[in-house]
Coordinates of N, CA and C in Angstrom, one line a residue:
X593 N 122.6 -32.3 -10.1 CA 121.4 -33.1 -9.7 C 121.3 -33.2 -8.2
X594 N 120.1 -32.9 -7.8 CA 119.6 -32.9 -6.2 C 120.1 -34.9 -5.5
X595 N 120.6 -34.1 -4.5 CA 120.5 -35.8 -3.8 C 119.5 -36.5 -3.6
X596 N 119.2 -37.7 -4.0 CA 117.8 -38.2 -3.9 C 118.3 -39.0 -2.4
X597 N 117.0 -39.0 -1.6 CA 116.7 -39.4 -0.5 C 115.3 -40.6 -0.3
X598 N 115.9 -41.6 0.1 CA 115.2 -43.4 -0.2 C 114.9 -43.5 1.2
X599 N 113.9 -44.3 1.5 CA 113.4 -44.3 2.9 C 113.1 -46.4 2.5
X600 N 114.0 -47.5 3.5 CA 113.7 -48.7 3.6 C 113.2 -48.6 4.6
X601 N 111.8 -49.3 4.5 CA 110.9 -49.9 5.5 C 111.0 -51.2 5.6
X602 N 111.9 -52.2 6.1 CA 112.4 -53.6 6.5 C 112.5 -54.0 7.5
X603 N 111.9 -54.9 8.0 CA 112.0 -55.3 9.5 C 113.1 -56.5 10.1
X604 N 113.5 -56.7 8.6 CA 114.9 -57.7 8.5 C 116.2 -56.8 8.5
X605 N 116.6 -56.7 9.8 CA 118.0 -55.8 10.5 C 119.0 -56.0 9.8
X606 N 119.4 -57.0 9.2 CA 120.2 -57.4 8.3 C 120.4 -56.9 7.2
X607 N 119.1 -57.2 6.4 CA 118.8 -57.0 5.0 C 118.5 -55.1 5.1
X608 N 118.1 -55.1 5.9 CA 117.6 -53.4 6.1 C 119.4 -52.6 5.8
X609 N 120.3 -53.1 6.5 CA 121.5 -52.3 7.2 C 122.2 -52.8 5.3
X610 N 122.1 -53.9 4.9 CA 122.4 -53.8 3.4 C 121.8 -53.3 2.7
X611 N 120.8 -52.6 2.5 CA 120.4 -52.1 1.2 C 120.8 -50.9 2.0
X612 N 120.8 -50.5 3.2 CA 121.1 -48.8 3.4 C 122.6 -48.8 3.1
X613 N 123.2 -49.7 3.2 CA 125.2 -49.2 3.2 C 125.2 -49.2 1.4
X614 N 124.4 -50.0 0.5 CA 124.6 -50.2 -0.8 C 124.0 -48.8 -1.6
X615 N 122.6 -48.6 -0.6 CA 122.4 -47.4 -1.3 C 122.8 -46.0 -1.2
X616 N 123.8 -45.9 0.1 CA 124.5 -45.1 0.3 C 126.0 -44.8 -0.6
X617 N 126.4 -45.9 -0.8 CA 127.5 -46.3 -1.9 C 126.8 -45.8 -3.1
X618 N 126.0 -45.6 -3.5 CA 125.6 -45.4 -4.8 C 125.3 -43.3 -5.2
X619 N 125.5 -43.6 -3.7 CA 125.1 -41.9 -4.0 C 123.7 -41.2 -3.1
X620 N 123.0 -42.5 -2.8 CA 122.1 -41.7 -2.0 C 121.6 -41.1 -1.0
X621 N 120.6 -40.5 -0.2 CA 120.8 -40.9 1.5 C 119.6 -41.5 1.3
X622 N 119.8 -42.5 2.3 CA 119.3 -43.6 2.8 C 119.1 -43.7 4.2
X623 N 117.6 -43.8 4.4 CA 116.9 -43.7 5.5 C 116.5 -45.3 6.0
X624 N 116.1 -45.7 7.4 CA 115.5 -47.2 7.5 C 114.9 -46.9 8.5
X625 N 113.7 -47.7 8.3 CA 112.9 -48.5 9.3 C 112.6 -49.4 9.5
X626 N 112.2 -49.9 11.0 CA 111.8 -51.3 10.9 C 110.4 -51.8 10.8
X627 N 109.3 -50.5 11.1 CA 108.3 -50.7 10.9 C 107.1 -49.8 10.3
X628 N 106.1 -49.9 9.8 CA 105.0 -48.9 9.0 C 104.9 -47.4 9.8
X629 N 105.0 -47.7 11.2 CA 104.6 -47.2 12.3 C 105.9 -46.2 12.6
X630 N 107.0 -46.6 12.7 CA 107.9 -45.7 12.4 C 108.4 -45.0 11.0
X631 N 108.0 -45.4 10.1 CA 107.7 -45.0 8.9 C 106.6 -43.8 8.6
X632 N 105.4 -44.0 9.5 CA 104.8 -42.6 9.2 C 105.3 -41.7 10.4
X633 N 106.3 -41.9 11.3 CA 106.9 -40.5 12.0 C 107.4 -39.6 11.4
X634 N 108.1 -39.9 10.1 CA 109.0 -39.6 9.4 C 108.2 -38.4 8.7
X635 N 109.0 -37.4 7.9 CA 108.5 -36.8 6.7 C 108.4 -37.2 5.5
X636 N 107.6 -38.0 5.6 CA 107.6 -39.2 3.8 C 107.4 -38.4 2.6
X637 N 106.8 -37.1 2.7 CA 106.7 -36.3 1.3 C 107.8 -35.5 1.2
X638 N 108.8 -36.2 2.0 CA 110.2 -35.7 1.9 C 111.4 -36.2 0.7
X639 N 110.6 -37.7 0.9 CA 111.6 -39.1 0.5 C 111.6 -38.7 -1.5
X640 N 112.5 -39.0 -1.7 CA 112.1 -39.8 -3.8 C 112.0 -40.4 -3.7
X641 N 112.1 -41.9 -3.0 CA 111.4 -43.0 -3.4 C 111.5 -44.2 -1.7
X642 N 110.3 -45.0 -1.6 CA 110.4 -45.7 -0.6 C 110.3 -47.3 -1.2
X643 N 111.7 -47.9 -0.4 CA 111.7 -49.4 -0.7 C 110.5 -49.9 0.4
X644 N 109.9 -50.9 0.0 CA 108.5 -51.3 1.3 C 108.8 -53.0 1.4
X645 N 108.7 -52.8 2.6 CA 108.4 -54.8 2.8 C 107.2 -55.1 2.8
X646 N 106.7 -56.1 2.6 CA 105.1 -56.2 2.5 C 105.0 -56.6 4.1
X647 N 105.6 -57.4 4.6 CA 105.2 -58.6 5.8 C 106.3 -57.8 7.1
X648 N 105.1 -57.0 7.6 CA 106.0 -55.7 8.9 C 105.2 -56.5 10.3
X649 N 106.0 -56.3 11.2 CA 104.7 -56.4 12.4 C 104.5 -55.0 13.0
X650 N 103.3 -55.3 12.9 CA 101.9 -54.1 13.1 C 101.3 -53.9 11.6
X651 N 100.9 -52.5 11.3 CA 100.8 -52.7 10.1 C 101.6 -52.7 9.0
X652 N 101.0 -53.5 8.1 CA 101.4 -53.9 6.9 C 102.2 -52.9 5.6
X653 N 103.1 -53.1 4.8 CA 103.3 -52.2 3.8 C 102.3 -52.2 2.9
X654 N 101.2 -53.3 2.2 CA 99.9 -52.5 1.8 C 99.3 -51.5 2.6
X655 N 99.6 -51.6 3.9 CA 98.3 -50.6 4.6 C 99.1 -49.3 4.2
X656 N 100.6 -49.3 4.4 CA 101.0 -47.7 4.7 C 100.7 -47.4 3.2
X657 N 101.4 -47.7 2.1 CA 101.8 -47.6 0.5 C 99.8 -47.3 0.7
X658 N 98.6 -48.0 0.7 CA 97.3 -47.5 0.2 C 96.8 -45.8 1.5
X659 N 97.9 -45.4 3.0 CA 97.6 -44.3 3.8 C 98.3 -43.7 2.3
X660 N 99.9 -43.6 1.5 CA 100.4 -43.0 1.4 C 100.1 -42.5 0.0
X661 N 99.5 -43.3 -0.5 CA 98.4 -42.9 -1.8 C 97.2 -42.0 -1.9
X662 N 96.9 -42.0 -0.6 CA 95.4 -41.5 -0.4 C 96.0 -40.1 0.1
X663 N 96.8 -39.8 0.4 CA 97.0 -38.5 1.2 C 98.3 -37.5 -0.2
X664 N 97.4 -36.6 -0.4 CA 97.8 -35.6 -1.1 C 99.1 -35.4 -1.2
X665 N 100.1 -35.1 0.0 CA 101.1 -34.9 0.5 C 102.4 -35.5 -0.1
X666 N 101.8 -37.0 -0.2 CA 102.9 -38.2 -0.2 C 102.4 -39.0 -1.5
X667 N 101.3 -38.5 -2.1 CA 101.1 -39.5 -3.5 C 102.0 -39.5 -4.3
X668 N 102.6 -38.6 -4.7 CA 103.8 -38.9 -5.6 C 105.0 -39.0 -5.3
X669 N 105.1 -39.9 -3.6 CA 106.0 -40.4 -3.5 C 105.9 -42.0 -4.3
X670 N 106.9 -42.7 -5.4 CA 107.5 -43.7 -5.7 C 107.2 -44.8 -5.0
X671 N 106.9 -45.9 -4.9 CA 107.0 -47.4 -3.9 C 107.4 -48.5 -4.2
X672 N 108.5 -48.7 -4.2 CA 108.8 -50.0 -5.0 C 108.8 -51.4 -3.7
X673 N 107.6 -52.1 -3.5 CA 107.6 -53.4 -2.8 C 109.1 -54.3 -2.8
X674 N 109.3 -54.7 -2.0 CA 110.6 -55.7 -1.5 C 109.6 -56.8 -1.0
X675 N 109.4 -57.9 -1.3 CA 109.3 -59.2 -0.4 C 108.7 -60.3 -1.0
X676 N 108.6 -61.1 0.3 CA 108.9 -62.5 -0.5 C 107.5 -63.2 -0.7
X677 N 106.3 -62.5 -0.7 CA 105.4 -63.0 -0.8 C 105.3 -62.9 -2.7
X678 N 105.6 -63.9 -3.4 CA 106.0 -64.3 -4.6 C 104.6 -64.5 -5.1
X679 N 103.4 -64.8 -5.2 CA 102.2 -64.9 -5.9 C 101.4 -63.9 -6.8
X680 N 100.9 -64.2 -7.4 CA 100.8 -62.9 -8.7 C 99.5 -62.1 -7.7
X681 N 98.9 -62.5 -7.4 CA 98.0 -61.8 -6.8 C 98.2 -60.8 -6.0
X682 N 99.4 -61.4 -4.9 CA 100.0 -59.8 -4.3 C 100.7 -58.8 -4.9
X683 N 101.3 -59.3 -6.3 CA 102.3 -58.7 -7.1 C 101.1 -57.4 -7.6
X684 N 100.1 -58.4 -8.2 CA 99.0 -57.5 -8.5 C 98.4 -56.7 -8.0
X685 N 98.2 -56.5 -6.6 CA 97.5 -55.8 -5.5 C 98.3 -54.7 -5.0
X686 N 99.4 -55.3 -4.7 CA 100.9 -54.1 -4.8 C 100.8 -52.7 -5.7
X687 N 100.8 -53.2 -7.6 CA 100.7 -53.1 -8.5 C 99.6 -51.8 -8.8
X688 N 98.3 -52.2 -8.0 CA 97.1 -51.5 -8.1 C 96.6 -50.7 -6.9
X689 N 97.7 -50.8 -6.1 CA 97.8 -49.9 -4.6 C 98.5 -48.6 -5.1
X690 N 99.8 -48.5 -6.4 CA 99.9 -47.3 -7.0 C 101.5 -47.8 -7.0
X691 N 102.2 -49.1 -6.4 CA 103.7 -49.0 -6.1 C 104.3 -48.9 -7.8
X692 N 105.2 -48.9 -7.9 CA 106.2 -48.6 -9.5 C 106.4 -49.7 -9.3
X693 N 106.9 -50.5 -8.8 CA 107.3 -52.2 -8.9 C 107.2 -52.8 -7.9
X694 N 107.3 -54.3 -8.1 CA 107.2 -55.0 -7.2 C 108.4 -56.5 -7.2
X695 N 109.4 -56.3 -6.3 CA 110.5 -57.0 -6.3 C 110.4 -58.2 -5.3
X696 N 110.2 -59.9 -5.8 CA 110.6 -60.7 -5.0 C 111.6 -60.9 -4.2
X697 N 111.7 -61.6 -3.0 CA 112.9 -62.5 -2.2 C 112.9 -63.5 -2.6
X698 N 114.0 -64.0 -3.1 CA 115.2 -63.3 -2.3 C 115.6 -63.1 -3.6
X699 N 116.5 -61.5 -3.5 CA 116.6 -60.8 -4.6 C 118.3 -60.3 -4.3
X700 N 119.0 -60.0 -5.5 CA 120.5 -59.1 -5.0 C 120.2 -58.0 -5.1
X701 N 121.2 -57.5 -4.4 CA 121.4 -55.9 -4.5 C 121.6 -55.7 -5.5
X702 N 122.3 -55.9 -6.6 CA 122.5 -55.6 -7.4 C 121.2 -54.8 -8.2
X703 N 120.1 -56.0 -8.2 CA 118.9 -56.1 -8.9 C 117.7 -54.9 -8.3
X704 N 117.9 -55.0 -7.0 CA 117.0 -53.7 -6.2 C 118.0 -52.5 -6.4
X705 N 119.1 -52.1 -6.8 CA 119.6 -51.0 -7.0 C 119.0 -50.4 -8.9
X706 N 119.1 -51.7 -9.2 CA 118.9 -51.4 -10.9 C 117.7 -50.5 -10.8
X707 N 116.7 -51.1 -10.5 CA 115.4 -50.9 -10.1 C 114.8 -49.5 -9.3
X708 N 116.0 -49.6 -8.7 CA 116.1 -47.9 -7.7 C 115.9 -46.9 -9.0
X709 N 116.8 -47.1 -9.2 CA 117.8 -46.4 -10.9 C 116.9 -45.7 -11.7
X710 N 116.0 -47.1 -12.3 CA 114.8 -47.1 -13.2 C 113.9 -46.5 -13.0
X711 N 112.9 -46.1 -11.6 CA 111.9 -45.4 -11.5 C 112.5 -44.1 -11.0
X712 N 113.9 -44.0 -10.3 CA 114.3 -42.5 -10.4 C 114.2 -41.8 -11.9
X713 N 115.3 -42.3 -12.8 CA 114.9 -41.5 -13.9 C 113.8 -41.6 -14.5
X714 N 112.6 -42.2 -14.7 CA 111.6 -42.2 -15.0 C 110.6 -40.6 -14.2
X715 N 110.8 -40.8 -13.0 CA 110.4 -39.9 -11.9 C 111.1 -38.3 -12.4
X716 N 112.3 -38.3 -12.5 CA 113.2 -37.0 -13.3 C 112.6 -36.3 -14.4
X717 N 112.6 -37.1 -15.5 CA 111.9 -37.6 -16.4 C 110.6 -36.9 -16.5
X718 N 109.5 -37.1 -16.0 CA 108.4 -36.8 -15.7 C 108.6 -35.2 -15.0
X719 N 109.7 -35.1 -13.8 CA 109.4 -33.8 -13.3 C 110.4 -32.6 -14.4
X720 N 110.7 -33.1 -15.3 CA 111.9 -32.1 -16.2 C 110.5 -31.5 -17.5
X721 N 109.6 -33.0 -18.2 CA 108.2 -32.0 -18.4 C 107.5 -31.6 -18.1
X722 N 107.3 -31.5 -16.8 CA 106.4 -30.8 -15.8 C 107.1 -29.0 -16.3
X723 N 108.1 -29.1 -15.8 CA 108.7 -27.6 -15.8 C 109.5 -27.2 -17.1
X724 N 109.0 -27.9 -18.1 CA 109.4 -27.4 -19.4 C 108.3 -26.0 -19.6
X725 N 108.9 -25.3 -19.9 CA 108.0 -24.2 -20.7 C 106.8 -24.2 -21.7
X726 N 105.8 -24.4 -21.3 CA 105.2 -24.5 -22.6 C 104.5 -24.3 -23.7
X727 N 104.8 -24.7 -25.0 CA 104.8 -23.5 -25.9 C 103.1 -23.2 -26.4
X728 N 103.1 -21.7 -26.4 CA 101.8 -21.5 -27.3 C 100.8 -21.2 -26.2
X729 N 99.9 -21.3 -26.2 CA 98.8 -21.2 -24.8 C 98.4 -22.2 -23.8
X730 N 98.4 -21.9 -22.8 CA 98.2 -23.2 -21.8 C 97.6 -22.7 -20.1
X731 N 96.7 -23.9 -20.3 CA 96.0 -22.7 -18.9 C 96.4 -24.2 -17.4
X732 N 97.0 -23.0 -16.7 CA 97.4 -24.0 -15.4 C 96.8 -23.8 -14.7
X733 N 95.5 -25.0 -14.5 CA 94.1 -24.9 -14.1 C 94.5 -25.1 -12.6
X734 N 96.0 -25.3 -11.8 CA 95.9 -25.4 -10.3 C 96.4 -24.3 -9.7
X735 N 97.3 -23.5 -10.4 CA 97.6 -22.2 -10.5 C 96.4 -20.8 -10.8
X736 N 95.2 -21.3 -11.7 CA 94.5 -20.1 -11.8 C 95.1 -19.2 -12.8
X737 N 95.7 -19.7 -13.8 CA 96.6 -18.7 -14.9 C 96.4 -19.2 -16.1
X738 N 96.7 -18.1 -16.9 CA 96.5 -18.8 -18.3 C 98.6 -18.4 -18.9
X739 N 99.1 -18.7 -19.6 CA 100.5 -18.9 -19.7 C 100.5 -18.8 -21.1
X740 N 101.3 -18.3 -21.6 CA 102.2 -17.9 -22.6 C 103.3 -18.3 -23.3
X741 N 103.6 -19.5 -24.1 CA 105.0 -20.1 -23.4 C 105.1 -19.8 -22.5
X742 N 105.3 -20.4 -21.5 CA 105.3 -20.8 -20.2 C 105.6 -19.4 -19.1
X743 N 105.2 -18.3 -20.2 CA 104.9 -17.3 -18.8 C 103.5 -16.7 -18.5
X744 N 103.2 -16.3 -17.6 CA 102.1 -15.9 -17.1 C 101.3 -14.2 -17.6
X745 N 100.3 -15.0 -18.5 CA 99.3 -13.7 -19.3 C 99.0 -12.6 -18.3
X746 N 98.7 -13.2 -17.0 CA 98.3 -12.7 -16.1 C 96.5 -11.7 -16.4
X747 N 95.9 -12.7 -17.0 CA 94.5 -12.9 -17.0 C 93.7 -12.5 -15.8
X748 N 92.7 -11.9 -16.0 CA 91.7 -11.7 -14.4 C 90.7 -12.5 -14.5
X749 N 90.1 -13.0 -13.4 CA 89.5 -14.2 -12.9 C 88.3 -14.4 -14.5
X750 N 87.7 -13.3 -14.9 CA 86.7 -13.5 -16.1 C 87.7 -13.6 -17.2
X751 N 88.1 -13.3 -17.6 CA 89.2 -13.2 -18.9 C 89.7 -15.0 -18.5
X752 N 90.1 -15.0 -18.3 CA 90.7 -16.4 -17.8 C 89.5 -17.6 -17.8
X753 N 88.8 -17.5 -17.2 CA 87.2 -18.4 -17.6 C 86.4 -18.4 -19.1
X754 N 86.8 -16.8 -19.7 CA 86.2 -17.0 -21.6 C 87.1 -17.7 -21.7
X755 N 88.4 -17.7 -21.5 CA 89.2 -18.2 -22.7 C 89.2 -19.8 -22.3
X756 N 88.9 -20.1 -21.0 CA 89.1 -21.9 -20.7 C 88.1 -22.5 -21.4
X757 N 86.8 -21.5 -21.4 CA 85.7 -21.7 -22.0 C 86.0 -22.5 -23.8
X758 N 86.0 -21.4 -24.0 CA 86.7 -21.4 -25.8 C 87.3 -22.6 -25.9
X759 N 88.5 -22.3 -25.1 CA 89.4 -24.0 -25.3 C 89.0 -25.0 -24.8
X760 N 87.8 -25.3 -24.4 CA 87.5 -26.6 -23.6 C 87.0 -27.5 -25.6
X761 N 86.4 -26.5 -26.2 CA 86.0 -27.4 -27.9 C 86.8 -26.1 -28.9
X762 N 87.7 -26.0 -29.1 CA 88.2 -25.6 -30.2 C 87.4 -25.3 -31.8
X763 N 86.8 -24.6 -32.2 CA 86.2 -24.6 -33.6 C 84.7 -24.2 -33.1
X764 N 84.7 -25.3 -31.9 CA 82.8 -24.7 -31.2 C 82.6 -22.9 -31.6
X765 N 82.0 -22.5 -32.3 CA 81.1 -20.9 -31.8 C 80.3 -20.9 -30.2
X766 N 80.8 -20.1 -29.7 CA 80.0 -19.7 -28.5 C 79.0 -18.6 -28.8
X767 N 78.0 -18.6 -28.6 CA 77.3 -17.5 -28.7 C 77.3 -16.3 -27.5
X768 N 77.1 -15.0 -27.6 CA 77.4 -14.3 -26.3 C 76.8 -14.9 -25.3
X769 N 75.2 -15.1 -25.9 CA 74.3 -15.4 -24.4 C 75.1 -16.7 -23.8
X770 N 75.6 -17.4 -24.7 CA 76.5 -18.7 -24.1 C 77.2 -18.3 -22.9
X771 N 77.9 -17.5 -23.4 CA 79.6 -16.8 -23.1 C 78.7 -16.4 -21.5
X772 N 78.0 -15.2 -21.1 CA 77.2 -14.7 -20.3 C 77.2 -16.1 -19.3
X773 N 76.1 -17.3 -19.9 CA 75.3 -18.3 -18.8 C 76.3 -19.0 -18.1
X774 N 77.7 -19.2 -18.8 CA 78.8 -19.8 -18.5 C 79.7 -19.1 -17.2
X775 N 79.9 -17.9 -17.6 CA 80.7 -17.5 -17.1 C 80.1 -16.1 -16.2
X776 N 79.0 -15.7 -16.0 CA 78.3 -15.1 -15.7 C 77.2 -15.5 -14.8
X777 N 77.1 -16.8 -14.8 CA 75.8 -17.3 -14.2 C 75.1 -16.5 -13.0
X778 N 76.1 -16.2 -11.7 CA 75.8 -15.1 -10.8 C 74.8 -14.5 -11.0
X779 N 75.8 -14.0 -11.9 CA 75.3 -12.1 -11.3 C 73.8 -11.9 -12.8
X780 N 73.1 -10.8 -12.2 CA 71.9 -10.7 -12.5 C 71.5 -10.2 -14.3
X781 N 72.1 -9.1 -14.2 CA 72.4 -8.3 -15.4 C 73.3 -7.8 -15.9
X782 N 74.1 -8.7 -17.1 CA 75.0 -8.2 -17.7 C 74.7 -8.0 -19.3
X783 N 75.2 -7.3 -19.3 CA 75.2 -6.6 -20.8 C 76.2 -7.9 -22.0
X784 N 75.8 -8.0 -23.5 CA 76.2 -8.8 -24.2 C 77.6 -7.8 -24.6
X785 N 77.5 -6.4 -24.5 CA 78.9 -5.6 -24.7 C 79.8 -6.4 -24.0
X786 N 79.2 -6.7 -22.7 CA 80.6 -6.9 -21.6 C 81.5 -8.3 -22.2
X787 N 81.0 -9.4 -23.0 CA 82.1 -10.1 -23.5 C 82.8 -9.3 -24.7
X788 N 82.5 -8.5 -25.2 CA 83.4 -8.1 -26.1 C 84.5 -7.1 -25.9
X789 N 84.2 -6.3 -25.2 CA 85.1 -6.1 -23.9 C 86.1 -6.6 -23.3
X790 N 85.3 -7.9 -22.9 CA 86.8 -9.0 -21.9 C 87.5 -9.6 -23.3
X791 N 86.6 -9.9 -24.4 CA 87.4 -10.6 -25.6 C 88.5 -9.6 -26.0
X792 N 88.0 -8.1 -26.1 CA 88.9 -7.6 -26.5 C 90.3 -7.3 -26.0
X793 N 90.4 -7.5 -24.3 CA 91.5 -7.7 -23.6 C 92.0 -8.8 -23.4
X794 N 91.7 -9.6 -23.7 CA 92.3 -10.6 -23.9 C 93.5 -11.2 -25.1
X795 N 92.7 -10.5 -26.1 CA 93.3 -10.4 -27.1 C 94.2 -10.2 -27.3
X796 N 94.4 -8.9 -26.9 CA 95.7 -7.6 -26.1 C 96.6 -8.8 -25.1
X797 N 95.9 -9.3 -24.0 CA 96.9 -9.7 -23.1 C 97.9 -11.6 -24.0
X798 N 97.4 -11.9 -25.2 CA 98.0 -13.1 -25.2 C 98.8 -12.4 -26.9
X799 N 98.6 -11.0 -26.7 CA 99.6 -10.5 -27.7 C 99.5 -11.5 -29.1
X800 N 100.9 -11.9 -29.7 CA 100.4 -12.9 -31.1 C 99.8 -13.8 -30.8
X801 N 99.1 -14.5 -30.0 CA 98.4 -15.9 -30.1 C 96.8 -15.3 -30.0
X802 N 97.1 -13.3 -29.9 CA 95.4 -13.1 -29.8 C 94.8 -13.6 -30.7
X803 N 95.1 -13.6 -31.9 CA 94.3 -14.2 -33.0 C 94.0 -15.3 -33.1
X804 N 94.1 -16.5 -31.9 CA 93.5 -17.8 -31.6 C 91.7 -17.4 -31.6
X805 N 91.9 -16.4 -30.7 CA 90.0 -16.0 -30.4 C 89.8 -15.6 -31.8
X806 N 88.6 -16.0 -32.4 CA 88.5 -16.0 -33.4 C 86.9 -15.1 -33.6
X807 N 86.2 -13.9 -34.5 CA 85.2 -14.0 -34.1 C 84.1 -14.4 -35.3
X808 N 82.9 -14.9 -35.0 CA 82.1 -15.0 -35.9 C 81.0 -14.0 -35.9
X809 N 81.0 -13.3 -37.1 CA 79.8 -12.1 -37.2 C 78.7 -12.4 -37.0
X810 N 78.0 -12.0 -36.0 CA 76.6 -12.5 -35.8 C 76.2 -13.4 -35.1
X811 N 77.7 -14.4 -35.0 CA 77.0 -15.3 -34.1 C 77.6 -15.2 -32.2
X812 N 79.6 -15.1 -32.6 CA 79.9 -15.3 -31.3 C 81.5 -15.2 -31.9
X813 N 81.9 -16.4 -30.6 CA 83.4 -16.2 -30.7 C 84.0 -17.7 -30.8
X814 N 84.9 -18.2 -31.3 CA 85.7 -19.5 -30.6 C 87.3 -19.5 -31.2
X815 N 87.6 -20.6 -30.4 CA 89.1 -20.3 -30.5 C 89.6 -21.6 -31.6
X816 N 90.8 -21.1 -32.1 CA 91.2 -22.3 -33.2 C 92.9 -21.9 -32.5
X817 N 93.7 -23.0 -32.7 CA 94.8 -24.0 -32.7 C 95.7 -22.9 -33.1
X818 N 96.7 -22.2 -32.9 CA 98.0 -21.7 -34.1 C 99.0 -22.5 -33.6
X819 N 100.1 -22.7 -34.7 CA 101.6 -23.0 -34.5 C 102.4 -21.8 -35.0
X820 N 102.7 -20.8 -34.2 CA 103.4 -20.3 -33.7 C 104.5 -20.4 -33.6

């Protein structure tokens, strides 16, 4: 298991230098700051998780935690709030800024380590079915692929568009001129041959799951469900 790497943003030198020696005892590395401002010097889409103080001077840990939500980079970095503004309403605003929890003062270490713990594995957890294989057909719409248990059909840009097509309603019939206005919109003149054509490679390229594409005589094509 990779070292996970924690970034305290605390402006309390004290409380800062304990959670970094505790969280270092525990196995991690452990980064600190004392303010928001030296906090975005850093490479934060570096971190697995950032402990935050709410109450920094300059800006605030709502301001950084709602920069570090908004920015692509660092959104899935973790945030778990430290501080002592106790009212549900900050707890809530915390909460709906994107942080995993929200820890009063004055708290033990003990209690902010548990807590560490709990949105790491959760976080693990989450990235272990990210990169599970997956089974049957599946199109990784950020990738541009369509997959195979989890290997790559390696589909061309149209073959890859019928088939997202199809699987957007399962059971739906497409009709060709459908198939065409969809995925053809462009270009001027194409022939209703040419989806049967791409269907028919496609077919070929998802090997046993071809027979997901399903065709209807006369009318078109659509895709149905196998277990495999």
């Amino acid at each position: 298991m990779k070292e996970r790497r924690i970034l305290v943003v605390e402006d309390d030198a004290t409380l800062r230098e304990a959670l970094l020696l505790n969280l270092d005892l525990e196995g991690y590395k452990a980064v600190g700051t004392a303010s928001a401002e030296e906090a975005l010097g850093l490479p934060l889409a570096d971190f697995d998780l950032v402990l935050l103080d709410v109450m920094l001077e300059g800006q605030s840990g709502f301001a950084l935690a709602r920069q570090m939500k908004s920015e692509p980079r660092t959104s899935h970095v973790p945030i778990i709030f430290c501080t002592a503004r106790d009212n549900e309403d900050d707890m809530v605003r915390g909460l709906t800024l994107g942080a995993d929890d929200y820890i009063y003062k004055p708290y033990t270490l003990r209690n902010v380590l548990t807590r560490v713990a709990t949105v790491l594995r959760r976080v693990e957890a989450q990235e272990e079915a990210a990169h599970a294989p997956a089974k049957g057909i599946s199109i990784d719409k950020n990738g541009r692929r369509c997959l195979l248990d989890g290997v790559d059909a390696q589909l061309v840009r149209k073959e890859l568009e019928i088939l997202e097509l199809l699987m957007e309603k399962p059971g739906h019939v497409f009709t060709r001129d459908e198939i065409l206005d969809r995925v053809w919109s462009e270009e001027t003149v194409v022939l209703e041959r040419t989806v049967d054509v791409h269907i028919r490679r496609i077919r070929s390229k998802l090997g046993k799951y071809g027979a997901s594409i399903v065709t209807r005589p006369g009318y078109g094509y659509y895709y149905v469900e196998q277990d495999l």
